[in-house]
mmCIF file of C-alpha atoms and ligand atoms in Angstrom:
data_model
loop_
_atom_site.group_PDB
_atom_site.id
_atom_site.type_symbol
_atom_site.label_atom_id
_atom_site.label_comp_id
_atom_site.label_asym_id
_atom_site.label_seq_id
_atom_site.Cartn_x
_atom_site.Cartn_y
_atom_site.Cartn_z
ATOM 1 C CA UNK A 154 -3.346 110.335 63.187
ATOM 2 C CA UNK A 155 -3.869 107.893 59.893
ATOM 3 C CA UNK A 156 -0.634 108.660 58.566
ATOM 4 C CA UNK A 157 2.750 110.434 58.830
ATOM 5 C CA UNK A 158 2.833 114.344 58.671
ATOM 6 C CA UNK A 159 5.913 115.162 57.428
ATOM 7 C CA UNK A 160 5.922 118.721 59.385
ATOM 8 C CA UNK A 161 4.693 116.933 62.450
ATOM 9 C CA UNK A 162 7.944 114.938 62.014
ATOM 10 C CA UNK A 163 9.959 117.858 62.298
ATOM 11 C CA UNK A 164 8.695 119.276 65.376
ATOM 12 C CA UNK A 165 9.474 116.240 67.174
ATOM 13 C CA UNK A 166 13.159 116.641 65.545
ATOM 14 C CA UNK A 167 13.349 120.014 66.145
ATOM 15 C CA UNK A 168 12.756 118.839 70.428
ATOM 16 C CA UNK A 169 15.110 115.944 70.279
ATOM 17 C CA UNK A 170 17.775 118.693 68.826
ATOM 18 C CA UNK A 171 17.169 121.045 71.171
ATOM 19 C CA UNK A 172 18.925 118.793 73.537
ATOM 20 C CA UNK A 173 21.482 116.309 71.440
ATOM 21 C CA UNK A 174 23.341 117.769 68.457
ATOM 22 C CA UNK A 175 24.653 114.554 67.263
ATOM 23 C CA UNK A 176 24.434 113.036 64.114
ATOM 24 C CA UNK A 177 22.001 109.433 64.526
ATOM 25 C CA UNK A 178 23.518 106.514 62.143
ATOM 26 C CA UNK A 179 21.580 103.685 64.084
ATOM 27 C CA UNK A 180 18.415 103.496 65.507
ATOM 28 C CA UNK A 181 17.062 101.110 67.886
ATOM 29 C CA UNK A 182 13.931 99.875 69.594
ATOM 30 C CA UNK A 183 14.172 97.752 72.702
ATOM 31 C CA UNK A 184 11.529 95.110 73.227
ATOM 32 C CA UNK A 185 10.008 93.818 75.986
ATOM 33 C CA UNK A 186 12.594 93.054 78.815
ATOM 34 C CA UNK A 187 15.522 94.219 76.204
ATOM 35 C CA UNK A 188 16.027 97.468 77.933
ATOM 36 C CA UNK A 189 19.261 96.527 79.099
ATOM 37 C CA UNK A 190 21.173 97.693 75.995
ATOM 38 C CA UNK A 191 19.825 101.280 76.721
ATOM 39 C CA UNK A 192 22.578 101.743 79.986
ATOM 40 C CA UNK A 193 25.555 100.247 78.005
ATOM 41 C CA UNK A 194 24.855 103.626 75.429
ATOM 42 C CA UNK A 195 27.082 106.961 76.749
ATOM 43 C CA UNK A 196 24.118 109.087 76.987
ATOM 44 C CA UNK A 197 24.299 112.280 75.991
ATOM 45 C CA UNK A 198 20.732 113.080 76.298
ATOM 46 C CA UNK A 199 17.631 111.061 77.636
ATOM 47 C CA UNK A 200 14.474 112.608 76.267
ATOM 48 C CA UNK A 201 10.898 111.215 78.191
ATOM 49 C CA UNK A 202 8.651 110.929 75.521
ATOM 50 C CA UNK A 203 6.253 113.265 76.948
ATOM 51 C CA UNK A 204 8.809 115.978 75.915
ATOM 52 C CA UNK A 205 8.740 115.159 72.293
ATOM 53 C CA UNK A 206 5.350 116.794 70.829
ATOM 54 C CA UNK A 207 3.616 114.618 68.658
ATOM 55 C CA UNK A 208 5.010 111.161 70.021
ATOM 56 C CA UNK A 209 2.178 108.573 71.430
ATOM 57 C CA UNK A 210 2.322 108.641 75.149
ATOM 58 C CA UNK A 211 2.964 105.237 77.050
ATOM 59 C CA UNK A 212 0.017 103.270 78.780
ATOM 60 C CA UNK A 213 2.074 100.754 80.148
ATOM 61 C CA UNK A 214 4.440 100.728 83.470
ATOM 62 C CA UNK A 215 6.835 97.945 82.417
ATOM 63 C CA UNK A 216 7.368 100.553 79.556
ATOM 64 C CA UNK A 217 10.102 102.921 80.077
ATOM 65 C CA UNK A 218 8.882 105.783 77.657
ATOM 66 C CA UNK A 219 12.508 107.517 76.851
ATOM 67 C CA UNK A 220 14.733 108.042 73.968
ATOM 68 C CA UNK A 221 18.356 107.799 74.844
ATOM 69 C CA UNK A 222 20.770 109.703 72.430
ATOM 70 C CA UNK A 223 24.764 109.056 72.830
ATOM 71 C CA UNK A 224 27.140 106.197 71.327
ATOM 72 C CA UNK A 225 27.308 102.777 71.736
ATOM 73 C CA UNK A 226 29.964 100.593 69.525
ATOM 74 C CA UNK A 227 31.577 103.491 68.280
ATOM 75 C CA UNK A 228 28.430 104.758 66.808
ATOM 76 C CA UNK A 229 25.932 107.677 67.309
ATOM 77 C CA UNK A 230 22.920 105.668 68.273
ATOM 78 C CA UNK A 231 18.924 106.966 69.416
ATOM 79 C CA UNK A 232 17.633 104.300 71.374
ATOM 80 C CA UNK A 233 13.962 104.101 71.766
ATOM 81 C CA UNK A 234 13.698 102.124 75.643
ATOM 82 C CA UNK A 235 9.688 101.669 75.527
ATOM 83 C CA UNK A 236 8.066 101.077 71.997
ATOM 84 C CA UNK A 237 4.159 101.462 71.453
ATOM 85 C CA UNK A 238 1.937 97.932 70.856
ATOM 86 C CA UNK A 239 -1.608 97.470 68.715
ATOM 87 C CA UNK A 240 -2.630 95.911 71.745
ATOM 88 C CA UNK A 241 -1.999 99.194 73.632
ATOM 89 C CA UNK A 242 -4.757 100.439 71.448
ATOM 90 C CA UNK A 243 -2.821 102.553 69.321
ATOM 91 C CA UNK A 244 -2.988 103.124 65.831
ATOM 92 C CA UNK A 245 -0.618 101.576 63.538
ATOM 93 C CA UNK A 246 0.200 104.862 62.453
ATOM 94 C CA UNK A 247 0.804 105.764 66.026
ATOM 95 C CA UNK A 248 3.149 103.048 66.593
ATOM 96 C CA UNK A 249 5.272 103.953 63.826
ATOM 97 C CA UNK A 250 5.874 107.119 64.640
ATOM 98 C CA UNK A 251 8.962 107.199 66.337
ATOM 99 C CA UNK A 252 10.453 105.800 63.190
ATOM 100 C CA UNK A 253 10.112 108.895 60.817
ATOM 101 C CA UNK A 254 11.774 110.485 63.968
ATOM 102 C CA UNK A 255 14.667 108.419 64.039
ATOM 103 C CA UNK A 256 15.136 108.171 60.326
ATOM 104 C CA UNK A 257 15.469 112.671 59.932
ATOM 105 C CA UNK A 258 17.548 112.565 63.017
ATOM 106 C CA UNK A 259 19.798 111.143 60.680
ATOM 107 C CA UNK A 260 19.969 107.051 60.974
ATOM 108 C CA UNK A 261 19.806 105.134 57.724
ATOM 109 C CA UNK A 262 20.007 101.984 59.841
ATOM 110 C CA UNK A 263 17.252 100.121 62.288
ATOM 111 C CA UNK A 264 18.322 97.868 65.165
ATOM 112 C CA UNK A 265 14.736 96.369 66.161
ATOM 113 C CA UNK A 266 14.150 93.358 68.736
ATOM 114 C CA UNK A 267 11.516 91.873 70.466
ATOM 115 C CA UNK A 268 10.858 88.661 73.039
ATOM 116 C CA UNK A 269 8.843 86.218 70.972
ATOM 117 C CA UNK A 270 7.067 82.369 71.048
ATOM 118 C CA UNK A 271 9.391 80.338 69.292
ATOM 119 C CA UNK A 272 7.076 77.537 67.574
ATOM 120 C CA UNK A 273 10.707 75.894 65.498
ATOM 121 C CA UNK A 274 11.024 72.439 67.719
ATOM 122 C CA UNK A 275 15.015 73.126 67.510
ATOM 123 C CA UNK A 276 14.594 76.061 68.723
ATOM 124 C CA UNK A 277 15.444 76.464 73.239
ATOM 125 C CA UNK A 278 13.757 79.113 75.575
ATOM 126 C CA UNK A 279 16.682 81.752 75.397
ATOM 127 C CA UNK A 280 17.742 81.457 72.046
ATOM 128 C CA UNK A 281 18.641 84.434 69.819
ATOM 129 C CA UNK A 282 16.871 84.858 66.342
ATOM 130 C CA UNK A 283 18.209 87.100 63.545
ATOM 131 C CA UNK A 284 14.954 87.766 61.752
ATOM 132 C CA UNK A 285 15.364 87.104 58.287
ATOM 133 C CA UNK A 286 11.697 87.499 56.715
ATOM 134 C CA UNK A 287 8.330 88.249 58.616
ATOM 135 C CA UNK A 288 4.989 87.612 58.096
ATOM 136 C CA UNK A 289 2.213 90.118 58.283
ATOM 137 C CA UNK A 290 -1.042 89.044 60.311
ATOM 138 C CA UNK A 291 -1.471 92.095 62.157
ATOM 139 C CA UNK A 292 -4.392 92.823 59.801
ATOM 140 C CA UNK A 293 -3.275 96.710 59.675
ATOM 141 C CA UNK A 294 -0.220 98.506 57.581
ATOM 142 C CA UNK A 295 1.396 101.938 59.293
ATOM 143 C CA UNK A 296 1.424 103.053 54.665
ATOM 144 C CA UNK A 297 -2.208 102.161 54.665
ATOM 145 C CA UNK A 298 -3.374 106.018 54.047
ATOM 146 C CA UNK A 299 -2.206 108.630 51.292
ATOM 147 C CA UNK A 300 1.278 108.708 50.273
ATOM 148 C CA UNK A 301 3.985 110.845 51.203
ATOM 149 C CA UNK A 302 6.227 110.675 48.262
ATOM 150 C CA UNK A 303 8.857 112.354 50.230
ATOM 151 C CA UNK A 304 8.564 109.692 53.016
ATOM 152 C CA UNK A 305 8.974 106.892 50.600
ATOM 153 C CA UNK A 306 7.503 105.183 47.603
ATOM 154 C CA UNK A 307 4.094 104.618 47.022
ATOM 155 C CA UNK A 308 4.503 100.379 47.156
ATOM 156 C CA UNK A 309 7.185 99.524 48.565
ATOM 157 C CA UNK A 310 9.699 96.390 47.900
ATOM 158 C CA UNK A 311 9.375 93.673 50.325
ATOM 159 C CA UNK A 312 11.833 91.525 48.576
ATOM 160 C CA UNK A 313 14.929 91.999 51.148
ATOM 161 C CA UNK A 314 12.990 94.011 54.350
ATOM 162 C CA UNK A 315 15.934 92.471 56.601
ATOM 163 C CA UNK A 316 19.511 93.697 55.044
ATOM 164 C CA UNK A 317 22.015 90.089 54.283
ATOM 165 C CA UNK A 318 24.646 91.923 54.968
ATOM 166 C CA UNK A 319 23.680 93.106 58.763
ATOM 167 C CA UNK A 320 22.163 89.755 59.118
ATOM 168 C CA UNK A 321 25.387 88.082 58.479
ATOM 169 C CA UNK A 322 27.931 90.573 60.810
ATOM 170 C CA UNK A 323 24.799 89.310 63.794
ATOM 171 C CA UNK A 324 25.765 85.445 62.816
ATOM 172 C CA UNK A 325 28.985 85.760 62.639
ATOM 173 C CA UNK A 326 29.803 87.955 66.033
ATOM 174 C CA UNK A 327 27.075 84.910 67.401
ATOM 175 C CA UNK A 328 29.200 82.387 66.596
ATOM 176 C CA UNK A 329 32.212 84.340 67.602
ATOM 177 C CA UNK A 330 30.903 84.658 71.329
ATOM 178 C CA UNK A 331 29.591 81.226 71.764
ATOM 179 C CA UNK A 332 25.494 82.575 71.348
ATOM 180 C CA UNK A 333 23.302 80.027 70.031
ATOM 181 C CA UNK A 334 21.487 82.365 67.045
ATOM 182 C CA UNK A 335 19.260 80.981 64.238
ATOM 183 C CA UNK A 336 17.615 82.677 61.403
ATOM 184 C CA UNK A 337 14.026 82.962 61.444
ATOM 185 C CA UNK A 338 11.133 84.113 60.138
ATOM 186 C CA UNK A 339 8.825 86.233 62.317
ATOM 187 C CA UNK A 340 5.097 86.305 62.048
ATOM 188 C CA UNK A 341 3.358 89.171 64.190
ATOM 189 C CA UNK A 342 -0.178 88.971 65.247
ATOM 190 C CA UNK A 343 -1.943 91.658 67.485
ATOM 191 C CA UNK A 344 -2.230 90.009 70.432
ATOM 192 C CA UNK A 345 -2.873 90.749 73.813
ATOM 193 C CA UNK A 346 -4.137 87.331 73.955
ATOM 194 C CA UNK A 347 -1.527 84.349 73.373
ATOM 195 C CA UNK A 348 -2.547 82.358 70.675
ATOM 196 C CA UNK A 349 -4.602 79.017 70.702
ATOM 197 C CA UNK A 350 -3.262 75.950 69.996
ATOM 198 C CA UNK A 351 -4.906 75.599 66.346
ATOM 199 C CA UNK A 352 -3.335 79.101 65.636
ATOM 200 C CA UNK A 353 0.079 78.069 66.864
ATOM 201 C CA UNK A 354 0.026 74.884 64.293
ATOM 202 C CA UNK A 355 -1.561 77.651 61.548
ATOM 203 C CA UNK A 356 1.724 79.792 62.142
ATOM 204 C CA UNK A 357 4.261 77.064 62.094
ATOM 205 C CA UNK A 358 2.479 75.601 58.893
ATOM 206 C CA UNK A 359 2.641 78.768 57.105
ATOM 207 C CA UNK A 360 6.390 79.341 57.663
ATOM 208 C CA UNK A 361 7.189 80.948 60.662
ATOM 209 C CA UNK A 362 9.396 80.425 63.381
ATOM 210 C CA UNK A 363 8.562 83.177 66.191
ATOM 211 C CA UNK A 364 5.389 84.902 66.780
ATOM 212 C CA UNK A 365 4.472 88.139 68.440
ATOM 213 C CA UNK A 366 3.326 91.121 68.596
ATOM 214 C CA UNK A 367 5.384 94.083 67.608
ATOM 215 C CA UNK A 368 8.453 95.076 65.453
ATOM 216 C CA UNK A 369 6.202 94.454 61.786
ATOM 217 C CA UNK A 370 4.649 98.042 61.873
ATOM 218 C CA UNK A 371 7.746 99.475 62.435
ATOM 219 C CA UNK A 372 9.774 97.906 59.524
ATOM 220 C CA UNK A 373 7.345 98.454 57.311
ATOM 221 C CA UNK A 374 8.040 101.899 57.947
ATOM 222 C CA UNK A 375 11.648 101.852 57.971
ATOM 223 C CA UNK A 376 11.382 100.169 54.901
ATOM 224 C CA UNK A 377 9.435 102.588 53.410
ATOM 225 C CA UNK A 378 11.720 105.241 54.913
ATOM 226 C CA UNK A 379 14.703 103.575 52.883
ATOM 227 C CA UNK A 380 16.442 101.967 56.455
ATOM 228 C CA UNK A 381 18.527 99.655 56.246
ATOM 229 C CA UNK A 382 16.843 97.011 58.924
ATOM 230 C CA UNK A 383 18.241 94.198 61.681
ATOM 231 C CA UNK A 384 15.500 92.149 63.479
ATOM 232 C CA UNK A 385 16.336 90.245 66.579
ATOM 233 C CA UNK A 386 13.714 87.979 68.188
ATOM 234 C CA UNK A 387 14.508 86.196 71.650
ATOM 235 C CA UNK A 388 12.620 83.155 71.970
ATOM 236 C CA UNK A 389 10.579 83.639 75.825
ATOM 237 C CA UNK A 390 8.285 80.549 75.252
ATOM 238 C CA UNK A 391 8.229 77.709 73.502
ATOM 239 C CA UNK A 392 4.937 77.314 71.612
ATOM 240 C CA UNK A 393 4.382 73.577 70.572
ATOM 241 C CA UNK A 394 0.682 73.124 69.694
ATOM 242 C CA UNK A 395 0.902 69.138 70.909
ATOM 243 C CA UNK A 396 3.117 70.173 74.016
ATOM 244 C CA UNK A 397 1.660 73.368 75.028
ATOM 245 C CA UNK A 398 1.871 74.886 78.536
ATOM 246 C CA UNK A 399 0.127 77.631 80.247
ATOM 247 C CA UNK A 400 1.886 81.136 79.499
ATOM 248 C CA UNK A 401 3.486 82.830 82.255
ATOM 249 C CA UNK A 402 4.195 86.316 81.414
ATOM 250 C CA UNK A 403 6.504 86.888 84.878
ATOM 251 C CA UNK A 404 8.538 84.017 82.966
ATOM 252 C CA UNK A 405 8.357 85.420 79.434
ATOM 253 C CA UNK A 406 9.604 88.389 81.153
ATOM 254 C CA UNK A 407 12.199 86.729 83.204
ATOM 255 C CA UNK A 408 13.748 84.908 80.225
ATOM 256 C CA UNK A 409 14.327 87.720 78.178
ATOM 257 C CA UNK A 410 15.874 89.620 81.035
ATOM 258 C CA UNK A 411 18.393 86.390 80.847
ATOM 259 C CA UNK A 412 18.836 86.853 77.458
ATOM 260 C CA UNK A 413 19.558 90.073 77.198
ATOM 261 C CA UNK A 414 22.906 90.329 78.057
ATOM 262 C CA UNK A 415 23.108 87.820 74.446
ATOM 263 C CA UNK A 416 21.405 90.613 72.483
ATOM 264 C CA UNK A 417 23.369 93.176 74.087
ATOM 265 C CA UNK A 418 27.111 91.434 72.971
ATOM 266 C CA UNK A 419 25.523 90.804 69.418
ATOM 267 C CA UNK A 420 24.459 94.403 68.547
ATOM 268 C CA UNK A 421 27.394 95.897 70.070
ATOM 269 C CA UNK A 422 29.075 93.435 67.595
ATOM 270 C CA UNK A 423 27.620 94.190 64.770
ATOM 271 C CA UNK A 424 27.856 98.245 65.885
ATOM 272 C CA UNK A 425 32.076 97.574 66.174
ATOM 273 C CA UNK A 426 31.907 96.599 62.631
ATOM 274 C CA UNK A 427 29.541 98.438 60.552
ATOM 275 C CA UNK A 428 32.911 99.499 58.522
ATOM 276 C CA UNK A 429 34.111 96.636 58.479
HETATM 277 N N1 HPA B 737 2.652 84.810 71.081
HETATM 278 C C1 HPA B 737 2.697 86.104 70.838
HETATM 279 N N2 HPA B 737 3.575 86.910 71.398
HETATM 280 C C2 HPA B 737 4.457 86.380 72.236
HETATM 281 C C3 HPA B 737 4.469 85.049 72.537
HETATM 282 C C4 HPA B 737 3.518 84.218 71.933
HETATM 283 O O1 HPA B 737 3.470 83.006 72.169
HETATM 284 N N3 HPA B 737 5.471 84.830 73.418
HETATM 285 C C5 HPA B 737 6.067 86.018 73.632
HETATM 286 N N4 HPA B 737 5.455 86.960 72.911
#
């Protein structure tokens, strides 16, 4: 696959409708250790991915591989629990699938998260980020390819990928609860490997707050797709090139389980007062 078939699209549609009826407003992709948010939705269907033709099949265990159709917040939500990585060895076109799928199921809004290396010194192990602006380093683009004009526009704006108004509602039900939540900017890189110490102080220099290795792919393509988008980061490591530590995934892991339950009370938030 190099790029998005829009009939392919529509087969996976058609499978998802042949068990939920509803009508999607809000998407959402759970990152690594975020999968918590997925039991808080009243499912009314739970679709493996193997059951939806056309979608990338899962490598990993830790990935759940389901899409989880009901309401959460008052709102019809498809949750993706399991997203696909570069690092998995798919193709960028591959990874992005799911989000032409979630976009003619009917959402016209994005919920996307991720656990990150926070490289901002005032930034804590834990913390929530509210992805403002990203950074591209993935050295691939899901629109690279020929263009769909019915998908979306040739070239695409970049000039507001992560909607104010969203970001705002996440700040605001943040400071409501008590969560510590910054803005940030997100770089992503391929991974699998963590980054070296040089690369960390290369990141930081150029602007960004949280590195890793998802969620750009898949706004690019919401983007395209005309979504409106909401990035969360949680910050699993802290990645100071002069104060660096070994990585410990089991701990990356670990903290954003801990987090979670933040992410969980700010979406839900933000999902109580999309009308607001
Ligand atoms: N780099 C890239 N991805 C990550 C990191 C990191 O330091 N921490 C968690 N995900």
């Amino acid at each position: 696959m190099t790029h998005h078939d829009s009939k392919q699209v529509l087969e996976s549609v058609a499978a998802v409708r042949a068990r939920w009826s509803g009508q999607a407003r809000v998407g959402i992709v759970l990152g690594t250790g975020l999968g918590g948010l997925a039991r808080e939705i009243e499912a009314e269907a739970t679709i493996a991915y193997p059951e939806i033709p056309h979608f990338p099949q899962s490598t990993v265990v830790s990935h759940k591989g389901q899409l989880v159709c009901g309401r959460l917040g008052g709102q019809p939500v498809v949750a993706m629990e399991g997203r696909f990585h570069l690092y998995e060895g798919y193709s960028a076109a591959q990874v992005t699938y799911p989000i032409r799928v979630l976009k003619e199921l009917g959402c016209s809004i994005l919920i996307v998260s991720n656990a990150a290396g926070g490289m901002n010194p005032l930034h804590r192990k834990g913390d929530l980020i509210v992805i403002e602006d990203h950074i591209n380093l993935m050295g691939v683009n899901p629109l690279i390819g020929p263009n769909d004009e019915k998908l979306g526009p040739r070239f695409p704006d970049l000039i507001e990928p992560y909607d104010k108004v969203l970001q705002e509602r996440a700040l605001e039900v943040a400071l409501e609860q008590g969560i510590v939540a910054h803005r940030g900017v997100y770089v992503a890189v391929t991974g699998p490997n963590l980054e070296t110490r040089a690369e960390y102080r290369f990141l930081r220099t150029i602007g960004a707050d949280v590195v890793g290795m998802s969620t750009v792919p898949e706004v690019l393509v919401a983007v395209h797709a005309g979504l409106r988008v909401l990035g969360f980061s949680i910050v699993t490591d802290l990645c100071l090139p002069d104060a660096l530590e070994p990585v410990n995934i089991d701990e990356i892991l670990a903290v954003a389980g801990q987090a979670e339950a933040k992410l969980r009370r700010v979406v839900l938030g933000v999902l109580g007062r999309l009308d607001a």
